[in-house]
mmCIF file of N, CA and C in Angstrom:
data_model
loop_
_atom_site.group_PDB
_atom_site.id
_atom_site.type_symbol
_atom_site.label_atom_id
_atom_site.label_comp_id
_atom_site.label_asym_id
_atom_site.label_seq_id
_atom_site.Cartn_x
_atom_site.Cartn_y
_atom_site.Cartn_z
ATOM 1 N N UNK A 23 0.061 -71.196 79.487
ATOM 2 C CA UNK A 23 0.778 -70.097 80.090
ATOM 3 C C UNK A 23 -0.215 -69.007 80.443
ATOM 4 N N UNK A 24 0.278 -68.413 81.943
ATOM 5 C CA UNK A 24 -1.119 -67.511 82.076
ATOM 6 C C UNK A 24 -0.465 -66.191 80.693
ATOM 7 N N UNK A 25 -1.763 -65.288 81.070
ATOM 8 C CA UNK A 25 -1.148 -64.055 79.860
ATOM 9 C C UNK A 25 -1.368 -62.762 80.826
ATOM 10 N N UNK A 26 -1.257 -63.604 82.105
ATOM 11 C CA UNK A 26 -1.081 -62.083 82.820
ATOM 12 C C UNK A 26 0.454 -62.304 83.074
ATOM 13 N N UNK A 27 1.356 -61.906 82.468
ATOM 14 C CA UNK A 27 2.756 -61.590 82.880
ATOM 15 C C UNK A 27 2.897 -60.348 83.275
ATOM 16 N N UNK A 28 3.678 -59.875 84.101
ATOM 17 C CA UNK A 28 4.089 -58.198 84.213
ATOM 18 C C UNK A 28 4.522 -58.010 83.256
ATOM 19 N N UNK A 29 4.324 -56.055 83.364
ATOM 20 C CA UNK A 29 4.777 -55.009 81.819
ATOM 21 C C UNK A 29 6.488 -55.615 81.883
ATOM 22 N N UNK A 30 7.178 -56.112 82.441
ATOM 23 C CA UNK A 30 8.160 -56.279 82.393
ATOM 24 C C UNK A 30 9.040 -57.599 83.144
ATOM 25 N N UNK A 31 9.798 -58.163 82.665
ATOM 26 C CA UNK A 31 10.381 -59.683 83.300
ATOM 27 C C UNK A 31 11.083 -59.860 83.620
ATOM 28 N N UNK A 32 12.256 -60.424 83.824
ATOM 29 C CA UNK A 32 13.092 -61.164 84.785
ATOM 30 C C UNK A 32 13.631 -62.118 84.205
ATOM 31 N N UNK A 33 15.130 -62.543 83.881
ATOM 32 C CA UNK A 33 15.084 -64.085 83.327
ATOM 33 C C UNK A 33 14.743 -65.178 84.345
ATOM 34 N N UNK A 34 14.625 -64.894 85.551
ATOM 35 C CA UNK A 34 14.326 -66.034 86.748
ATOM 36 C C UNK A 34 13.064 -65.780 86.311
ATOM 37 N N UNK A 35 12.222 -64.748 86.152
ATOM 38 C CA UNK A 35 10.717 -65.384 85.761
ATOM 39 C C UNK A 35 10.035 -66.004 84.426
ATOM 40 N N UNK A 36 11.129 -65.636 82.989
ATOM 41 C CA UNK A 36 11.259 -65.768 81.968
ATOM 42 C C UNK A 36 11.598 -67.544 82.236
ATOM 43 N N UNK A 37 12.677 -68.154 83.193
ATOM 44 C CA UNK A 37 12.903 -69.834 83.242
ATOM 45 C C UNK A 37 11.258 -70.455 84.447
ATOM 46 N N UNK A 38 10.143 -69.190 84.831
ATOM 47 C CA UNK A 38 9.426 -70.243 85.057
ATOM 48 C C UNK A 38 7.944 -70.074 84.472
ATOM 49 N N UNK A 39 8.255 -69.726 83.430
ATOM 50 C CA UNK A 39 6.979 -70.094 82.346
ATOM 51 C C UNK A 39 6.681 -71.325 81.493
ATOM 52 N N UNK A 40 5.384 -71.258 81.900
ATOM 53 C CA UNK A 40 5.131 -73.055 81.416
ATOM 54 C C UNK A 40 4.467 -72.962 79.724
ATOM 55 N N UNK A 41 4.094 -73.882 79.214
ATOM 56 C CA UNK A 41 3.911 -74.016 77.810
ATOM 57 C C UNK A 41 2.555 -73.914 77.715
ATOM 58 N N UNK A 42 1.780 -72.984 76.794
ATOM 59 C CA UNK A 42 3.056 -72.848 75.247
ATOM 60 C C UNK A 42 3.385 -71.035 75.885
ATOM 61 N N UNK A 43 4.889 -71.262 75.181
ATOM 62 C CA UNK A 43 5.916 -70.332 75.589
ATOM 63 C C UNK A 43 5.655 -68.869 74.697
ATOM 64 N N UNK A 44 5.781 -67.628 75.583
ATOM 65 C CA UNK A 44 5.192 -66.556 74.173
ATOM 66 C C UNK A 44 6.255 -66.640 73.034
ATOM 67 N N UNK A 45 5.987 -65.666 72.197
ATOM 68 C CA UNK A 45 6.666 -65.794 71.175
ATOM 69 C C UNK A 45 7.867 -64.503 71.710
ATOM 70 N N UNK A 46 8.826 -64.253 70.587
ATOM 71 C CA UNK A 46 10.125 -63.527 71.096
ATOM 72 C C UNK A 46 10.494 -62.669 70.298
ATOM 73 N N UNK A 47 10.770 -61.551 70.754
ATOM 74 C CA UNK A 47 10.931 -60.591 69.450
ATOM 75 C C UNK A 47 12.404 -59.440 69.859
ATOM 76 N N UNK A 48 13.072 -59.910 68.684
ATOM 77 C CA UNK A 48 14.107 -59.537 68.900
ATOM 78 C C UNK A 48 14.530 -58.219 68.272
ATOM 79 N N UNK A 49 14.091 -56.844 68.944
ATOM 80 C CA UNK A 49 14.085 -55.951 68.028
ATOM 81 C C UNK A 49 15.599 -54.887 68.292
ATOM 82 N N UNK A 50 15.748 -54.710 67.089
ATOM 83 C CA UNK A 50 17.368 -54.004 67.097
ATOM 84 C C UNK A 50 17.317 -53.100 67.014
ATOM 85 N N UNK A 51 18.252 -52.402 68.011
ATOM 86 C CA UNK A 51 18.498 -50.743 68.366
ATOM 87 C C UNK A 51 19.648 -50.225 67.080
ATOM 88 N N UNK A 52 19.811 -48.765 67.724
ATOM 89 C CA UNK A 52 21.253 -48.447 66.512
ATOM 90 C C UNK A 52 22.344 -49.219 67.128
ATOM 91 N N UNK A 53 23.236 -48.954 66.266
ATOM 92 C CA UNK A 53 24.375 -49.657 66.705
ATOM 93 C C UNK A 53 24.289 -51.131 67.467
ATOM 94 N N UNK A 54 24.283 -52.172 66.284
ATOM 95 C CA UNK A 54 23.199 -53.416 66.682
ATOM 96 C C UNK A 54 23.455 -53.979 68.404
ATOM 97 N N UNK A 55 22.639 -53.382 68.863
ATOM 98 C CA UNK A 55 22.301 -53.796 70.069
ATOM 99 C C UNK A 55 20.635 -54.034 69.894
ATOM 100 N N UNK A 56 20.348 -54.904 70.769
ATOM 101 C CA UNK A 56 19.004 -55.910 70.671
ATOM 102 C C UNK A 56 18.239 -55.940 72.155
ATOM 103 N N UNK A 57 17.259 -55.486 72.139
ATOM 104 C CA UNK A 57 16.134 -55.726 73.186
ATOM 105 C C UNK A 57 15.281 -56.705 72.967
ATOM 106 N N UNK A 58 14.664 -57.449 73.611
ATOM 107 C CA UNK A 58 14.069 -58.555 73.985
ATOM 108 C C UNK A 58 12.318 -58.546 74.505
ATOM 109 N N UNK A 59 11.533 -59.096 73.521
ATOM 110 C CA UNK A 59 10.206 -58.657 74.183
ATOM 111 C C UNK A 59 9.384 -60.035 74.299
ATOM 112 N N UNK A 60 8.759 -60.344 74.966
ATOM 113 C CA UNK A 60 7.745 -61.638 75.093
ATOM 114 C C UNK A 60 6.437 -60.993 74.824
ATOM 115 N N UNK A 61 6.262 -61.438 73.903
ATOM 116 C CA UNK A 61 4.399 -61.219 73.087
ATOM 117 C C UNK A 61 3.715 -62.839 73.586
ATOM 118 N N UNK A 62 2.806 -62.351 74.055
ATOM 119 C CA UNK A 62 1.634 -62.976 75.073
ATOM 120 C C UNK A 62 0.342 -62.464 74.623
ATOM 121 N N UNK A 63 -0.561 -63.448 73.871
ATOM 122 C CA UNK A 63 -1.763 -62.912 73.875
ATOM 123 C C UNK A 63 -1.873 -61.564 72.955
ATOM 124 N N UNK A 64 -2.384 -60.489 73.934
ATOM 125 C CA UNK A 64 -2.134 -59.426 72.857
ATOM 126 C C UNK A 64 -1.613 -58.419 73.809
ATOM 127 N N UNK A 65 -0.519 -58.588 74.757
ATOM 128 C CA UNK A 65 -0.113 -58.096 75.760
ATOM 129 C C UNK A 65 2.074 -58.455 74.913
ATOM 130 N N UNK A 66 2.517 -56.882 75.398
ATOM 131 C CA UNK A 66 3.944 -57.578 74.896
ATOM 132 C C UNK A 66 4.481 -57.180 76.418
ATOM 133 N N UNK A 67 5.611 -58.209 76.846
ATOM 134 C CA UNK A 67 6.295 -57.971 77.970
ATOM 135 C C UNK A 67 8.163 -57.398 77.722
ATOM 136 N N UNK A 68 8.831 -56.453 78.148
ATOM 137 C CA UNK A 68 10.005 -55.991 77.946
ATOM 138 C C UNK A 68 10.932 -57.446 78.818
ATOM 139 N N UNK A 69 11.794 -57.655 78.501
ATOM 140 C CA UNK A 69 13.032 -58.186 79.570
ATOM 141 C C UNK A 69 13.874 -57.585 80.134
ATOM 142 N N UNK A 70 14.110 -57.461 81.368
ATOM 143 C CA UNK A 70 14.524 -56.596 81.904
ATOM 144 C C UNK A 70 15.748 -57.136 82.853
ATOM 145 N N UNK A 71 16.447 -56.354 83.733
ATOM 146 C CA UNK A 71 17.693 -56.720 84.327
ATOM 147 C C UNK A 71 16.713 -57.010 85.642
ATOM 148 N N UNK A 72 18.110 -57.316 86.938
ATOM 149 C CA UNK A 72 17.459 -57.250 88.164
ATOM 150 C C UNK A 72 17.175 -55.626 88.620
ATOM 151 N N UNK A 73 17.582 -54.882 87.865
ATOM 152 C CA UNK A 73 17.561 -53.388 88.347
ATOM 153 C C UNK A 73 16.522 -52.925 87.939
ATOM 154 N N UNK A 74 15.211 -53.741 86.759
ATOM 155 C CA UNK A 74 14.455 -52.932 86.055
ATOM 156 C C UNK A 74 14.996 -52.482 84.703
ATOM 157 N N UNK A 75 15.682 -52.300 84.142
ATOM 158 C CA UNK A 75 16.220 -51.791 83.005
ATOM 159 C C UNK A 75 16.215 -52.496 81.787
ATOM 160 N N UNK A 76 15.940 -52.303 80.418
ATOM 161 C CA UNK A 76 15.850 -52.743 79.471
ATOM 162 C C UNK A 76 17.354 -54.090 79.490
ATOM 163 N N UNK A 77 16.785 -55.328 79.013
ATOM 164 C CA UNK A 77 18.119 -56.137 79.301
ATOM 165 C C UNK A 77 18.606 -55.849 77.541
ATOM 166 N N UNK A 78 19.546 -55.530 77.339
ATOM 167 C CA UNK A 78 20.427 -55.449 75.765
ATOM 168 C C UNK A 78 21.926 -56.226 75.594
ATOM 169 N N UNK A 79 21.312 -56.643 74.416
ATOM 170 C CA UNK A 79 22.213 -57.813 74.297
ATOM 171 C C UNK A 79 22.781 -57.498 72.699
ATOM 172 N N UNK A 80 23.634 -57.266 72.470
ATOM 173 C CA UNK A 80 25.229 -56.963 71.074
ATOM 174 C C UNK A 80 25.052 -58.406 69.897
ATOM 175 N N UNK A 81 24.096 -59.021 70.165
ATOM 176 C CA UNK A 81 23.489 -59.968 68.863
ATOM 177 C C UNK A 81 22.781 -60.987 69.376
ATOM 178 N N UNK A 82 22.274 -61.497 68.617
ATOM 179 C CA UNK A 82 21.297 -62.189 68.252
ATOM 180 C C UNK A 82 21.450 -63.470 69.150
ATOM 181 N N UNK A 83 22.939 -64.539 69.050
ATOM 182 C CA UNK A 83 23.651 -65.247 69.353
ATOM 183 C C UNK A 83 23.308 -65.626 70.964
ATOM 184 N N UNK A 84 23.487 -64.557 71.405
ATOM 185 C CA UNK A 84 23.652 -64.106 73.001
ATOM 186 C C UNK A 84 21.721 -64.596 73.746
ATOM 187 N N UNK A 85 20.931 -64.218 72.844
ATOM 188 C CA UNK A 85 19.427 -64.338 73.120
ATOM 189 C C UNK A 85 19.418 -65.855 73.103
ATOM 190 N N UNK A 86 19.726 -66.474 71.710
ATOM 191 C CA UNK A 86 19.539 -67.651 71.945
ATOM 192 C C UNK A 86 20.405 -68.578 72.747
ATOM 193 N N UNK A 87 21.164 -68.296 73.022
ATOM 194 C CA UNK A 87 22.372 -69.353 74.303
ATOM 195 C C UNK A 87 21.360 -69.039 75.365
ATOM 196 N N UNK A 88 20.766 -67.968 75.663
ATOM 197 C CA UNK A 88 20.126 -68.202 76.588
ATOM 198 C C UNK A 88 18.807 -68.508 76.746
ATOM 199 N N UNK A 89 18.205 -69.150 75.545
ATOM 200 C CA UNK A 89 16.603 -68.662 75.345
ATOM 201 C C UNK A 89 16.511 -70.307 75.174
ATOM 202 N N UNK A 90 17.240 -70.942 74.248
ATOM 203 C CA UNK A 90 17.618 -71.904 73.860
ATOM 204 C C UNK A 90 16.827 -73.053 74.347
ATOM 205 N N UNK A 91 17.784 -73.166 75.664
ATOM 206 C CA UNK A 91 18.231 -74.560 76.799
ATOM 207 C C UNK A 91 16.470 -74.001 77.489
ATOM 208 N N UNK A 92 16.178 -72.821 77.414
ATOM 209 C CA UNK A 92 14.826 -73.116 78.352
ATOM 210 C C UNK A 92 13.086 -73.146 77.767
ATOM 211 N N UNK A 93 13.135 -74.022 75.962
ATOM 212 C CA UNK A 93 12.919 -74.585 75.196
ATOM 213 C C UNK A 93 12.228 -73.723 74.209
ATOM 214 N N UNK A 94 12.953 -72.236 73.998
ATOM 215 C CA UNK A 94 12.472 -71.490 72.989
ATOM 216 C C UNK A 94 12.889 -71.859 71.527
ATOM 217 N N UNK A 95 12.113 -72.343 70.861
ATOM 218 C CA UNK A 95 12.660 -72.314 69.440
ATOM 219 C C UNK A 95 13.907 -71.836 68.416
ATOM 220 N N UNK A 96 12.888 -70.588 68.527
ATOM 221 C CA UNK A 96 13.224 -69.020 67.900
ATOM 222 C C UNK A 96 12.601 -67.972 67.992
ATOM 223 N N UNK A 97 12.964 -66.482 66.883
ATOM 224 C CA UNK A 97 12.708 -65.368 67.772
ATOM 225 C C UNK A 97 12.465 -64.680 66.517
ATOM 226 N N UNK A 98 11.590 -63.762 66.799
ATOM 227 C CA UNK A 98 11.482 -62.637 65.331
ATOM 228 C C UNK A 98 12.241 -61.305 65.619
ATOM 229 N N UNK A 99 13.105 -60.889 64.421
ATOM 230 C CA UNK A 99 14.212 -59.603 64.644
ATOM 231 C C UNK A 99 13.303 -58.770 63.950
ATOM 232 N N UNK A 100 12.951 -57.682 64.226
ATOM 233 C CA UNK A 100 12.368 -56.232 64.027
ATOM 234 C C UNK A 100 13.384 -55.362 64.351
ATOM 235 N N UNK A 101 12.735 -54.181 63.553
ATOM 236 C CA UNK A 101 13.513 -53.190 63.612
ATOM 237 C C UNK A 101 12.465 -52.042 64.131
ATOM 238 N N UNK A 102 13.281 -50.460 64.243
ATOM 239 C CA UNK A 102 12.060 -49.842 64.846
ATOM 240 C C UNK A 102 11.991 -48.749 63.389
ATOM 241 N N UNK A 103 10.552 -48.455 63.651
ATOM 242 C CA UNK A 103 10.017 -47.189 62.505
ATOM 243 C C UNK A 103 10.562 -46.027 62.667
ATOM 244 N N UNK A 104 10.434 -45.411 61.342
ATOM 245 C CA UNK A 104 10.934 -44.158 61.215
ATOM 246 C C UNK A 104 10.232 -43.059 62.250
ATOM 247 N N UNK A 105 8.847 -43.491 61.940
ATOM 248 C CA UNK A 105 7.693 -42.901 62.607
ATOM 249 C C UNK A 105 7.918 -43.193 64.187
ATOM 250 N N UNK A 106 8.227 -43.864 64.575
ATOM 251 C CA UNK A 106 8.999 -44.538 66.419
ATOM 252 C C UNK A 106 8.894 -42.924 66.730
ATOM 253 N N UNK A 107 9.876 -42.486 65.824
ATOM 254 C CA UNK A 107 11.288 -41.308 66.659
ATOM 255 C C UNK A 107 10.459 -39.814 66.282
ATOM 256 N N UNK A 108 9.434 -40.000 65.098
ATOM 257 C CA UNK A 108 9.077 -38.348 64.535
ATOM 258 C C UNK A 108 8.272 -37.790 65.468
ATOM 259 N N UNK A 109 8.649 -36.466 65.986
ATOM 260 C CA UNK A 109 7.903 -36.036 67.051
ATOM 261 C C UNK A 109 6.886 -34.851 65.902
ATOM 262 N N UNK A 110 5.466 -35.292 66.348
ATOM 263 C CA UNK A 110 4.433 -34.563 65.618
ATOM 264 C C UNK A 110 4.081 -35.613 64.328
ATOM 265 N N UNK A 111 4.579 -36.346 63.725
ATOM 266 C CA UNK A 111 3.676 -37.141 63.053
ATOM 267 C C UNK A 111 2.750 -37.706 63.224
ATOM 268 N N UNK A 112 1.824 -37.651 62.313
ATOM 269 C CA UNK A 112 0.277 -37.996 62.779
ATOM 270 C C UNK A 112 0.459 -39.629 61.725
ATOM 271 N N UNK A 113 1.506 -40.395 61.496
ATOM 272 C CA UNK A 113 1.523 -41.975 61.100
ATOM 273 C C UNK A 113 0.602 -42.286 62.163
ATOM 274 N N UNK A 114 -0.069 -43.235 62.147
ATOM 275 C CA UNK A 114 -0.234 -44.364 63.422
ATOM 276 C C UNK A 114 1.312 -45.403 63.530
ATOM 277 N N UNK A 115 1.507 -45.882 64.578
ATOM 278 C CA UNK A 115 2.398 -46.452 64.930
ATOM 279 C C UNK A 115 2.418 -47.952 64.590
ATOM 280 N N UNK A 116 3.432 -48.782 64.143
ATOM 281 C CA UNK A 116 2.960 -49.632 63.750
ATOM 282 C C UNK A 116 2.504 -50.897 64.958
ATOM 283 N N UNK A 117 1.627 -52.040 64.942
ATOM 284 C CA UNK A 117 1.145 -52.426 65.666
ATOM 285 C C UNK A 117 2.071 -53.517 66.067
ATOM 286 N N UNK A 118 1.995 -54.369 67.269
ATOM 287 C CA UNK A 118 2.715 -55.266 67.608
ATOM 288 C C UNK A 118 2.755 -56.493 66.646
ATOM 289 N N UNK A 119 1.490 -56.733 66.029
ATOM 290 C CA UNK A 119 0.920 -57.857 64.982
ATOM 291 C C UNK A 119 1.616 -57.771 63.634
ATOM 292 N N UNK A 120 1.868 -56.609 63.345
ATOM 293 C CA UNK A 120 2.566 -56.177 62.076
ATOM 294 C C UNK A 120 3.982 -56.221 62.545
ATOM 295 N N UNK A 121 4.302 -55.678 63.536
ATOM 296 C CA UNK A 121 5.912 -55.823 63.486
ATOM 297 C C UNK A 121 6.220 -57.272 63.510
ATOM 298 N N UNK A 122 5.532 -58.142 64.394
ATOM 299 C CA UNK A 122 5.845 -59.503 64.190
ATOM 300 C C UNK A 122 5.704 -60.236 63.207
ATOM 301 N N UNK A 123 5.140 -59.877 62.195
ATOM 302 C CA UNK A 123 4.747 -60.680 60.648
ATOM 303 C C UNK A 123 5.411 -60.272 59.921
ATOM 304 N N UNK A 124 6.061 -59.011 59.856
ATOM 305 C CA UNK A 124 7.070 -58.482 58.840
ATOM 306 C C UNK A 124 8.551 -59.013 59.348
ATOM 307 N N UNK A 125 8.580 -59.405 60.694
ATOM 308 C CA UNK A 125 10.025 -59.793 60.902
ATOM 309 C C UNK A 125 10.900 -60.408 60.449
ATOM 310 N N UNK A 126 12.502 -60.986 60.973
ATOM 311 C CA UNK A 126 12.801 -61.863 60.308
ATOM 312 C C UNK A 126 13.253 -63.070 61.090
ATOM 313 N N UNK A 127 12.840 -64.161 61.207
ATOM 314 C CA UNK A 127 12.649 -65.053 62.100
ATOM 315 C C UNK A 127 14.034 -65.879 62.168
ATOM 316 N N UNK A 128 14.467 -66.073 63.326
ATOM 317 C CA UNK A 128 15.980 -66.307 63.845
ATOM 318 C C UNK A 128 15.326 -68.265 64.660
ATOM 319 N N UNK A 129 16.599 -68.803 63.957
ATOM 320 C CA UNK A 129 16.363 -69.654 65.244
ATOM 321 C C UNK A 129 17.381 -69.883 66.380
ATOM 322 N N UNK A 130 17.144 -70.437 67.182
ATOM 323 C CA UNK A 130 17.519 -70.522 68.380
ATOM 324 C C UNK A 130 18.399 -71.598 68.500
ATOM 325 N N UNK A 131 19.476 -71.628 67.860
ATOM 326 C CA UNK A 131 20.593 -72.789 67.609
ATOM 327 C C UNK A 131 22.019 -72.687 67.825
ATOM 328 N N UNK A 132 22.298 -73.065 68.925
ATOM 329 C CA UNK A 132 23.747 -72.242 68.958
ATOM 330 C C UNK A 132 24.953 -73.717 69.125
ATOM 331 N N UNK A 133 26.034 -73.382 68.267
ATOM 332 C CA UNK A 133 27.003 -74.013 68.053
ATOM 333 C C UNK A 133 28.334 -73.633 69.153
ATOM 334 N N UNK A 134 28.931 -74.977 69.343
ATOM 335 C CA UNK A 134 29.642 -74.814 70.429
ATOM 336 C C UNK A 134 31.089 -74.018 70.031
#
């Protein structure tokens, strides 16, 4: 797979990526709603609508019906830091490598 993807995707460009497939990170907003990121290399890509806009999806379920059939495994669920939101904290932010190792890994199995 190349690892130049755009800062942002498409599911028509998300069904024409060839193998090996990035990994998937399923990180949850408040009120569980879920954004979608493709980690590539050391590059992360957002999923996005046809309008550009963050694509959000109300669980987990919904990622894999569609992630599924176009031979994604599974997906790591993150959450975001406290530190995300503090305006003036001098935390460092946590890194893409760490959010993905602390996650909690979902698979991609959906029942009819």
């Amino acid at each position: 797979m190349s690892s130049s993807l755009p800062a942002h995707i498409t599911l028509d460009e998300i069904k024409q990526l060839s193998v090996p497939l990035p990994e998937i990170e399923l990180h949850g907003l408040d009120m569980g709603w879920y954004i979608v990121r493709l980690h590539c290399s050391d590059s992360t890509r957002l999923w996005v609508d046809e309008q550009g806009e963050a694509k959000r999806f109300s669980g987990t379920q919904w990622v894999s019906r569609t992630l599924a059939p176009l031979g994604f495994t599974h997906g790591t669920v993150t959450w975001g830091e406290v530190t995300d939101e503090m305006i003036g904290n001098d935390t460092p932010p946590v890194s893409n490598q760490q959010r993905m190792k602390h996650g909690v890994r979902v698979a991609f199995v959906t029942q009819p």
